[in-house]
Amino acid sequence: ITSLSEQKLLILTNKKLEELQETVNDLKRELSLNPKGANTILEKFEAIHSPLKTISEEEEILSLIRKGESKTVEFKQTFSKNIHTSKKDKEIEKAALKNIVGFLNTEGGTLFVGVSDNGDVTGVEDDFFQSNDKYLLNFKNSLNAKIGSEFYPLIDFDLCKVLEKLILKVVCKASKKPCFYDDKEFYVRTNPATD
């Protein structure tokens, strides 16, 4: 039996394929009833087919998650909420930020917040989430306070919808100069941990 997250992914994928098949069937019916409208039908088909050639952001994220944590990928279930006490916890926040520091000091990498260690997409909605803007602003303020605004150009972050939940995707490029957490602690990324 596959894991719950894999089962959810299979169900979602099957649903999307059924929707696509229904759309193709509609186009076939339209063509048989209106052969003179072939140009319009072909344009509709191309509008559907072209995006299928490129993988969606959600699929790219799911592909990375399925591969698991590594030297360049880390999962955190929350950014600041302790899931055992349901309270804000600075140590939980530090754990996420030190991974960013480690990525910056090594070869870069991606942090996914809202994904458990076993790869289940849990989302950030329970992580003291009031709105997308407030969540992102809180994250940016934490980056500024503990890592420094001079590293902003190397850190790209946004909320992404994956399996109907929002996760925070943080992509870090390698820094040419050393980066410290709170101006004191130096971290590097090893496979798949931050030391």
mmCIF file of C-alpha atoms in Angstrom:
data_model
loop_
_atom_site.group_PDB
_atom_site.id
_atom_site.type_symbol
_atom_site.label_atom_id
_atom_site.label_comp_id
_atom_site.label_asym_id
_atom_site.label_seq_id
_atom_site.Cartn_x
_atom_site.Cartn_y
_atom_site.Cartn_z
ATOM 1 C CA ILE A 1 0.000 0.000 0.000
ATOM 2 C CA THR A 2 1.367 3.395 -0.967
ATOM 3 C CA SER A 3 1.620 6.227 1.563
ATOM 4 C CA LEU A 4 -1.314 8.583 2.127
ATOM 5 C CA SER A 5 0.423 11.431 0.293
ATOM 6 C CA GLU A 6 1.073 9.162 -2.721
ATOM 7 C CA GLN A 7 -2.562 8.013 -2.678
ATOM 8 C CA LYS A 8 -3.744 11.637 -2.665
ATOM 9 C CA LEU A 9 -1.416 12.384 -5.562
ATOM 10 C CA LEU A 10 -2.733 9.389 -7.524
ATOM 11 C CA ILE A 11 -6.331 10.492 -6.954
ATOM 12 C CA LEU A 12 -5.578 14.083 -8.001
ATOM 13 C CA THR A 13 -3.664 12.948 -11.099
ATOM 14 C CA ASN A 14 -6.442 10.575 -12.123
ATOM 15 C CA LYS A 15 -9.064 13.316 -11.657
ATOM 16 C CA LYS A 16 -7.057 15.735 -13.832
ATOM 17 C CA LEU A 17 -6.607 13.091 -16.550
ATOM 18 C CA GLU A 18 -10.354 12.374 -16.537
ATOM 19 C CA GLU A 19 -11.056 16.101 -16.942
ATOM 20 C CA LEU A 20 -8.619 16.254 -19.842
ATOM 21 C CA GLN A 21 -10.194 13.196 -21.475
ATOM 22 C CA GLU A 22 -13.657 14.779 -21.174
ATOM 23 C CA THR A 23 -12.383 17.962 -22.852
ATOM 24 C CA VAL A 24 -10.871 15.928 -25.720
ATOM 25 C CA ASN A 25 -14.163 14.017 -26.094
ATOM 26 C CA ASP A 26 -16.042 17.336 -26.268
ATOM 27 C CA LEU A 27 -13.710 18.515 -29.050
ATOM 28 C CA LYS A 28 -14.256 15.248 -30.966
ATOM 29 C CA ARG A 29 -18.039 15.630 -30.691
ATOM 30 C CA GLU A 30 -17.806 19.248 -31.831
ATOM 31 C CA LEU A 31 -15.698 18.217 -34.838
ATOM 32 C CA SER A 32 -18.149 15.485 -35.880
ATOM 33 C CA LEU A 33 -21.116 17.880 -35.592
ATOM 34 C CA ASN A 34 -19.346 20.860 -37.163
ATOM 35 C CA PRO A 35 -16.602 19.756 -39.591
ATOM 36 C CA LYS A 36 -16.332 23.286 -41.007
ATOM 37 C CA GLY A 37 -15.219 24.494 -37.581
ATOM 38 C CA ALA A 38 -12.038 22.388 -37.740
ATOM 39 C CA ASN A 39 -9.786 25.463 -37.519
ATOM 40 C CA THR A 40 -11.480 26.654 -34.338
ATOM 41 C CA ILE A 41 -11.358 23.164 -32.847
ATOM 42 C CA LEU A 42 -7.657 22.850 -33.723
ATOM 43 C CA GLU A 43 -6.975 26.205 -32.010
ATOM 44 C CA LYS A 44 -8.799 24.981 -28.884
ATOM 45 C CA PHE A 45 -6.768 21.773 -28.945
ATOM 46 C CA GLU A 46 -3.476 23.678 -29.305
ATOM 47 C CA ALA A 47 -4.456 25.882 -26.353
ATOM 48 C CA ILE A 48 -4.833 22.725 -24.259
ATOM 49 C CA HIS A 49 -1.902 20.775 -25.660
ATOM 50 C CA SER A 50 0.848 23.430 -25.504
ATOM 51 C CA PRO A 51 0.816 23.832 -21.702
ATOM 52 C CA LEU A 52 0.908 20.050 -21.297
ATOM 53 C CA LYS A 53 4.320 19.989 -22.920
ATOM 54 C CA THR A 54 5.786 21.912 -20.011
ATOM 55 C CA ILE A 55 5.639 20.593 -16.474
ATOM 56 C CA SER A 56 3.621 22.671 -14.006
ATOM 57 C CA GLU A 57 5.205 24.282 -10.944
ATOM 58 C CA GLU A 58 3.112 21.989 -8.753
ATOM 59 C CA GLU A 59 4.478 18.911 -10.546
ATOM 60 C CA GLU A 60 8.056 20.205 -10.245
ATOM 61 C CA ILE A 61 7.570 20.689 -6.502
ATOM 62 C CA LEU A 62 5.950 17.269 -6.071
ATOM 63 C CA SER A 63 8.805 15.686 -8.005
ATOM 64 C CA LEU A 64 11.348 17.251 -5.617
ATOM 65 C CA ILE A 65 9.286 16.214 -2.577
ATOM 66 C CA ARG A 66 9.001 12.615 -3.806
ATOM 67 C CA LYS A 67 12.817 12.395 -4.007
ATOM 68 C CA GLY A 68 13.042 13.301 -0.316
ATOM 69 C CA GLU A 69 15.451 15.444 1.652
ATOM 70 C CA SER A 70 18.987 15.772 0.336
ATOM 71 C CA LYS A 71 21.957 18.113 0.394
ATOM 72 C CA THR A 72 19.905 20.631 -1.616
ATOM 73 C CA VAL A 73 16.340 19.946 -0.368
ATOM 74 C CA GLU A 74 14.941 20.307 3.162
ATOM 75 C CA PHE A 75 11.405 19.950 4.570
ATOM 76 C CA LYS A 76 9.948 21.766 7.568
ATOM 77 C CA GLN A 77 6.371 21.185 8.670
ATOM 78 C CA THR A 78 6.029 24.723 10.047
ATOM 79 C CA PHE A 79 8.037 27.922 10.138
ATOM 80 C CA SER A 80 7.300 29.014 13.705
ATOM 81 C CA LYS A 81 4.617 26.767 15.229
ATOM 82 C CA ASN A 82 5.609 23.923 17.524
ATOM 83 C CA ILE A 83 3.239 21.143 16.421
ATOM 84 C CA HIS A 84 3.384 19.512 19.884
ATOM 85 C CA THR A 85 2.493 22.614 21.916
ATOM 86 C CA SER A 86 0.616 24.590 19.211
ATOM 87 C CA LYS A 87 2.576 27.665 20.303
ATOM 88 C CA LYS A 88 5.046 29.926 18.544
ATOM 89 C CA ASP A 89 8.562 28.597 19.069
ATOM 90 C CA LYS A 90 11.752 30.510 18.214
ATOM 91 C CA GLU A 91 13.681 27.208 17.991
ATOM 92 C CA ILE A 92 11.367 25.973 15.216
ATOM 93 C CA GLU A 93 11.953 29.248 13.363
ATOM 94 C CA LYS A 94 15.710 28.947 13.905
ATOM 95 C CA ALA A 95 15.695 25.410 12.481
ATOM 96 C CA ALA A 96 14.231 26.721 9.224
ATOM 97 C CA LEU A 97 16.501 29.772 9.023
ATOM 98 C CA LYS A 98 19.689 27.830 9.757
ATOM 99 C CA ASN A 99 18.909 25.608 6.756
ATOM 100 C CA ILE A 100 18.761 28.730 4.600
ATOM 101 C CA VAL A 101 22.133 29.816 6.007
ATOM 102 C CA GLY A 102 23.496 26.337 5.267
ATOM 103 C CA PHE A 103 22.259 26.485 1.670
ATOM 104 C CA LEU A 104 23.786 29.955 1.220
ATOM 105 C CA ASN A 105 27.141 28.735 2.576
ATOM 106 C CA THR A 106 27.227 25.604 0.441
ATOM 107 C CA GLU A 107 25.833 25.145 -3.074
ATOM 108 C CA GLY A 108 22.330 26.515 -2.607
ATOM 109 C CA GLY A 109 19.113 24.574 -2.202
ATOM 110 C CA THR A 110 15.375 24.615 -1.620
ATOM 111 C CA LEU A 111 13.493 24.697 1.670
ATOM 112 C CA PHE A 112 9.835 23.635 1.663
ATOM 113 C CA VAL A 113 7.818 24.800 4.687
ATOM 114 C CA GLY A 114 4.516 22.958 5.014
ATOM 115 C CA VAL A 115 5.985 19.533 4.202
ATOM 116 C CA SER A 116 6.645 16.942 6.907
ATOM 117 C CA ASP A 117 9.887 14.948 7.121
ATOM 118 C CA ASN A 118 8.231 11.967 5.447
ATOM 119 C CA GLY A 119 7.132 14.092 2.469
ATOM 120 C CA ASP A 120 3.462 14.648 3.369
ATOM 121 C CA VAL A 121 2.198 18.057 2.222
ATOM 122 C CA THR A 122 0.681 19.536 5.390
ATOM 123 C CA GLY A 123 0.488 23.170 4.285
ATOM 124 C CA VAL A 124 1.222 26.350 6.219
ATOM 125 C CA GLU A 125 -2.376 27.339 6.938
ATOM 126 C CA ASP A 126 -2.075 26.227 10.601
ATOM 127 C CA ASP A 127 1.270 28.003 11.055
ATOM 128 C CA PHE A 128 -0.134 31.271 12.502
ATOM 129 C CA PHE A 129 -1.355 32.029 8.989
ATOM 130 C CA GLN A 130 -3.587 35.106 8.687
ATOM 131 C CA SER A 131 -3.121 35.841 4.997
ATOM 132 C CA ASN A 132 -0.604 35.203 2.219
ATOM 133 C CA ASP A 133 0.810 38.721 2.512
ATOM 134 C CA LYS A 134 1.191 38.626 6.294
ATOM 135 C CA TYR A 135 2.804 35.193 6.198
ATOM 136 C CA LEU A 136 5.337 36.300 3.561
ATOM 137 C CA LEU A 137 6.001 39.570 5.412
ATOM 138 C CA ASN A 138 6.638 37.684 8.659
ATOM 139 C CA PHE A 139 9.062 35.382 6.822
ATOM 140 C CA LYS A 140 10.861 38.335 5.197
ATOM 141 C CA ASN A 141 11.163 40.111 8.560
ATOM 142 C CA SER A 142 12.698 36.961 10.081
ATOM 143 C CA LEU A 143 15.173 36.714 7.192
ATOM 144 C CA ASN A 144 16.138 40.347 7.708
ATOM 145 C CA ALA A 145 16.523 40.025 11.490
ATOM 146 C CA LYS A 146 18.480 36.762 11.596
ATOM 147 C CA ILE A 147 20.260 36.499 8.218
ATOM 148 C CA GLY A 148 20.398 40.040 6.835
ATOM 149 C CA SER A 149 18.919 41.946 3.920
ATOM 150 C CA GLU A 150 22.203 41.790 1.967
ATOM 151 C CA PHE A 151 21.334 38.154 1.169
ATOM 152 C CA TYR A 152 17.873 38.987 -0.295
ATOM 153 C CA PRO A 153 19.141 38.789 -3.907
ATOM 154 C CA LEU A 154 20.139 35.143 -3.280
ATOM 155 C CA ILE A 155 16.827 34.084 -1.705
ATOM 156 C CA ASP A 156 13.617 33.699 -3.674
ATOM 157 C CA PHE A 157 10.487 32.738 -1.723
ATOM 158 C CA ASP A 158 6.768 32.463 -2.364
ATOM 159 C CA LEU A 159 3.666 30.538 -1.375
ATOM 160 C CA CYS A 160 2.714 27.785 -3.835
ATOM 161 C CA LYS A 161 -0.420 25.666 -4.035
ATOM 162 C CA VAL A 162 0.368 21.948 -3.868
ATOM 163 C CA LEU A 163 -2.298 19.273 -3.445
ATOM 164 C CA GLU A 164 -4.823 22.001 -2.551
ATOM 165 C CA LYS A 165 -2.604 23.331 0.266
ATOM 166 C CA LEU A 166 -0.228 26.287 0.473
ATOM 167 C CA ILE A 167 3.451 25.654 1.083
ATOM 168 C CA LEU A 168 6.320 28.113 1.366
ATOM 169 C CA LYS A 169 9.011 27.444 -1.238
ATOM 170 C CA VAL A 170 12.374 29.082 -0.476
ATOM 171 C CA VAL A 171 15.037 28.795 -3.190
ATOM 172 C CA CYS A 172 18.569 29.805 -2.168
ATOM 173 C CA LYS A 173 21.586 30.411 -4.382
ATOM 174 C CA ALA A 174 25.126 29.872 -3.118
ATOM 175 C CA SER A 175 26.702 32.959 -1.573
ATOM 176 C CA LYS A 176 30.224 34.116 -2.421
ATOM 177 C CA LYS A 177 30.647 35.549 1.078
ATOM 178 C CA PRO A 178 30.043 33.765 4.387
ATOM 179 C CA CYS A 179 26.558 33.979 5.864
ATOM 180 C CA PHE A 180 25.862 33.743 9.595
ATOM 181 C CA TYR A 181 22.705 33.127 11.583
ATOM 182 C CA ASP A 182 22.251 36.087 13.957
ATOM 183 C CA ASP A 183 25.777 37.308 13.044
ATOM 184 C CA LYS A 184 27.279 34.496 15.174
ATOM 185 C CA GLU A 185 26.511 30.989 13.926
ATOM 186 C CA PHE A 186 27.987 29.575 10.718
ATOM 187 C CA TYR A 187 26.214 26.614 9.102
ATOM 188 C CA VAL A 188 26.921 24.439 6.068
ATOM 189 C CA ARG A 189 24.753 21.901 4.342
ATOM 190 C CA THR A 190 25.845 18.256 4.336
ATOM 191 C CA ASN A 191 23.925 15.325 2.969
ATOM 192 C CA PRO A 192 20.974 15.795 4.109
ATOM 193 C CA ALA A 193 21.631 17.835 7.235
ATOM 194 C CA THR A 194 22.751 21.291 8.312
ATOM 195 C CA ASP A 195 25.840 21.385 10.533
#
